[in-house]
Each structure stands twice: as structure tokens, then as C-alpha cells.
Short mmCIF file of C-alpha atoms in Angstrom, two decimals:
data_model
loop_
_atom_site.label_atom_id
_atom_site.label_comp_id
_atom_site.label_asym_id
_atom_site.label_seq_id
_atom_site.Cartn_x
_atom_site.Cartn_y
_atom_site.Cartn_z
CA UNK V 58 0.00 0.00 0.00
CA UNK V 59 2.86 2.40 0.80
CA UNK V 60 4.24 2.56 -2.74
CA UNK V 61 1.23 1.92 -4.97
CA UNK V 62 -1.83 2.52 -2.73
CA UNK V 63 -3.00 -1.10 -3.20
CA UNK V 64 -3.86 -0.10 -6.79
CA UNK V 65 -6.29 -2.40 -8.57
CA UNK V 66 -9.19 -2.68 -11.01
CA UNK V 67 -12.36 -3.83 -9.30
CA UNK V 68 -13.85 -7.13 -10.36
CA UNK V 69 -10.53 -8.85 -11.09
CA UNK V 70 -10.16 -11.47 -8.39
CA UNK V 71 -6.84 -12.98 -7.33
CA UNK V 72 -7.45 -16.73 -7.19
CA UNK V 73 -5.25 -19.74 -6.38
CA UNK V 74 -1.62 -20.27 -5.46
CA UNK V 75 0.14 -18.57 -7.04
CA UNK V 76 -2.50 -15.86 -7.37
CA UNK V 77 -3.95 -15.48 -10.88
CA UNK V 78 -6.36 -12.71 -11.94
CA UNK V 79 -9.82 -13.52 -13.31
CA UNK V 80 -12.75 -11.27 -14.16
CA UNK V 81 -15.49 -12.24 -11.72
CA UNK V 82 -17.50 -9.00 -11.56
CA UNK V 83 -18.04 -6.70 -14.56
CA UNK V 84 -18.67 -3.39 -12.82
CA UNK V 85 -20.25 -0.44 -14.60
CA UNK V 86 -18.49 2.12 -12.37
CA UNK V 87 -17.43 2.76 -8.78
CA UNK V 88 -19.39 5.38 -6.84
CA UNK V 89 -17.91 6.74 -3.60
CA UNK V 90 -20.04 8.64 -1.08
CA UNK V 91 -18.33 10.06 2.04
CA UNK V 92 -20.32 9.36 5.19
CA UNK V 93 -18.33 11.63 7.50
CA UNK V 94 -15.91 14.52 7.31
CA UNK V 95 -12.26 13.55 6.95
CA UNK V 96 -9.46 15.42 5.27
CA UNK V 97 -7.37 14.38 2.26
CA UNK V 98 -4.68 12.87 4.54
CA UNK V 99 -7.13 10.32 5.97
CA UNK V 100 -6.60 7.42 3.51
CA UNK V 101 -8.10 9.06 0.44
CA UNK V 102 -9.06 7.35 -2.79
CA UNK V 103 -6.38 7.70 -5.45
CA UNK V 104 -6.64 7.18 -9.19
CA UNK V 105 -4.23 7.12 -12.10
CA UNK V 106 -5.59 9.66 -14.53
CA UNK V 107 -6.35 8.15 -17.95
CA UNK V 108 -5.56 4.61 -16.81
CA UNK V 109 -8.94 3.33 -17.96
CA UNK V 110 -7.87 3.82 -21.59
CA UNK V 111 -4.77 1.66 -21.08
CA UNK V 112 -6.66 -1.01 -19.16
CA UNK V 113 -9.49 -1.11 -21.70
CA UNK V 114 -7.09 -1.49 -24.63
CA UNK V 115 -5.16 -4.26 -22.86
CA UNK V 116 -8.25 -6.24 -21.82
CA UNK V 117 -9.87 -5.73 -25.22
CA UNK V 118 -6.79 -7.13 -26.95
CA UNK V 119 -6.78 -10.15 -24.62
CA UNK V 120 -10.53 -10.86 -24.68
CA UNK V 121 -11.61 -9.83 -28.19
CA UNK V 122 -11.34 -13.37 -29.63
CA UNK V 123 -12.71 -15.14 -26.54
CA UNK V 124 -16.40 -15.85 -26.03
CA UNK V 125 -17.95 -13.71 -23.29
CA UNK V 126 -19.11 -16.88 -21.55
CA UNK V 127 -15.42 -17.79 -21.08
CA UNK V 128 -14.22 -14.43 -19.77
CA UNK V 129 -14.60 -15.43 -16.11
CA UNK V 130 -12.26 -18.40 -16.61
CA UNK V 131 -9.70 -16.59 -18.77
CA UNK V 132 -6.45 -15.84 -16.94
CA UNK V 133 -5.85 -12.08 -17.19
CA UNK V 134 -2.79 -11.96 -14.93
CA UNK V 135 -0.10 -11.07 -17.47
CA UNK V 136 -2.37 -8.63 -19.29
CA UNK V 137 -3.27 -6.92 -16.02
CA UNK V 138 0.31 -6.72 -14.74
CA UNK V 139 1.66 -5.34 -18.02
CA UNK V 140 -1.10 -2.73 -18.20
CA UNK V 141 -0.52 -1.71 -14.56
CA UNK V 142 3.19 -1.26 -15.31
CA UNK V 143 2.34 1.02 -18.25
CA UNK V 144 -0.10 2.98 -16.10
CA UNK V 145 2.47 3.55 -13.36
CA UNK V 146 5.00 4.70 -15.96
CA UNK V 147 2.69 7.01 -17.92
CA UNK V 148 -0.30 8.15 -15.86
CA UNK V 149 -0.41 10.77 -13.13
CA UNK V 150 -1.54 9.68 -9.66
CA UNK V 151 -4.34 11.91 -8.35
CA UNK V 152 -5.98 12.10 -4.93
CA UNK V 153 -9.79 12.06 -4.99
CA UNK V 154 -11.28 13.82 -2.00
CA UNK V 155 -14.76 15.26 -1.64
CA UNK V 156 -16.70 16.46 1.41
CA UNK V 157 -19.81 14.95 2.94
CA UNK V 158 -22.73 15.77 0.65
CA UNK V 159 -20.70 15.15 -2.50
CA UNK V 160 -19.84 11.94 -4.34
CA UNK V 161 -17.44 10.73 -7.01
CA UNK V 162 -17.67 8.19 -9.80
CA UNK V 163 -14.70 6.26 -11.13
CA UNK V 164 -14.61 4.48 -14.48
CA UNK V 165 -14.83 0.72 -13.95
CA UNK V 166 -11.49 0.12 -15.65
CA UNK V 167 -9.62 2.92 -13.89
CA UNK V 168 -6.69 1.80 -11.77
CA UNK V 169 -7.39 3.04 -8.26
CA UNK V 170 -6.57 2.40 -4.63
CA UNK V 171 -6.62 3.86 -1.14
CA UNK V 172 -3.60 5.76 0.17
CA UNK V 173 -2.15 5.02 3.58
CA UNK V 174 -3.29 7.10 6.54
CA UNK V 175 -0.90 10.03 6.85
CA UNK V 176 0.37 11.65 10.00
CA UNK V 177 -1.74 14.65 10.94
CA UNK V 178 -4.89 13.35 9.24
CA UNK V 179 -8.09 14.91 10.57
CA UNK V 180 -11.05 12.53 10.87
CA UNK V 181 -13.63 11.45 13.44
CA UNK V 182 -12.49 9.00 16.10
CA UNK V 183 -14.13 6.17 14.14
CA UNK V 184 -11.97 7.02 11.11
CA UNK V 185 -13.02 8.05 7.65
CA UNK V 186 -16.05 6.31 6.21
CA UNK V 187 -16.99 6.10 2.54
CA UNK V 188 -19.78 3.96 1.08
CA UNK V 189 -18.85 2.39 -2.26
CA UNK V 190 -21.33 1.14 -4.85
CA UNK V 191 -20.23 -1.04 -7.76
CA UNK V 192 -23.21 -1.98 -9.92
CA UNK V 193 -22.54 -4.81 -12.35
CA UNK V 194 -23.39 -5.08 -16.02
CA UNK V 195 -25.73 -7.91 -16.92
CA UNK V 196 -24.16 -7.98 -20.38
CA UNK V 197 -20.40 -8.31 -19.76
CA UNK V 198 -19.62 -7.00 -23.26
CA UNK V 199 -20.48 -3.54 -21.90
CA UNK V 200 -17.47 -3.77 -19.54
CA UNK V 201 -15.16 -3.09 -22.49
CA UNK V 202 -17.48 -0.68 -24.34
#
């Protein structure tokens, strides 16, 4: 978490030993809604700006000749790791922080994570709380659209 904020794309599950990545949930987007006031030092959401374009292109190249019914059993590990490497080399890391009463939406294929709690963070005693919603597509082809 310290170096890369536990960066990931939602819906890709790490399965087995060694861990391999498989698409198990085709999310439409990620919606974050703060439930209490906490500042931007209190483990904020982070994104890599433009990363969804890199991820989409990589997954499209890997899955374009595979039947949608087989996507959940297709190993995406190498594709995912190579795309992440490109994202870290080419995309700018941005902190996403909004106050209570606001919300943010993240593209389903955007590389994102949660930064470590930083010294001096201001938040309620219970910590920062954000509700996340990740609706899924019924038609998985929409995941790459």
C-alpha cells in the first residue's frame, strides 16, 4: 500500500496459489459517497488519470477473440500486470477527496486504490467512512465498451 496505494481494477479477483487474476465481476463504475468529514490525509481514494484507456485497450486485446461466456475463466494476470506497469510509468496519480454531501464516480477500468493514513490526518475518532457502490453489467460485453 505504501508505494502503490494497493492499486487495482475492481472485479478482477486474485485466485489460487500462485494468485492469478480472473474477471469475476463486470462493474459499470465505482461510486464513492463520504459518510463523515475527513481530510485528504485520511486514507483518500487515489486514481491514475487516464488509466482506464490503457486497461481497456489491454483487456480488449486479450478478450476480443474469446467468447464472453469464457471471460470469467480466462487468466488475465499477465495482461493486467503489463497494463498496470504502463499505467504507473505514464499516468499521473491523483488524490480524490470530496466532502460529505458530494460523491465521485470512477470508471470501472480505472486503476485506483486507497492511500495510507498520513500523519496529521483529521477525521472522526471512528476514522473516515466512505460507502462504495459497484453496480454490475448484466451484459459483460459492456465492460469493455
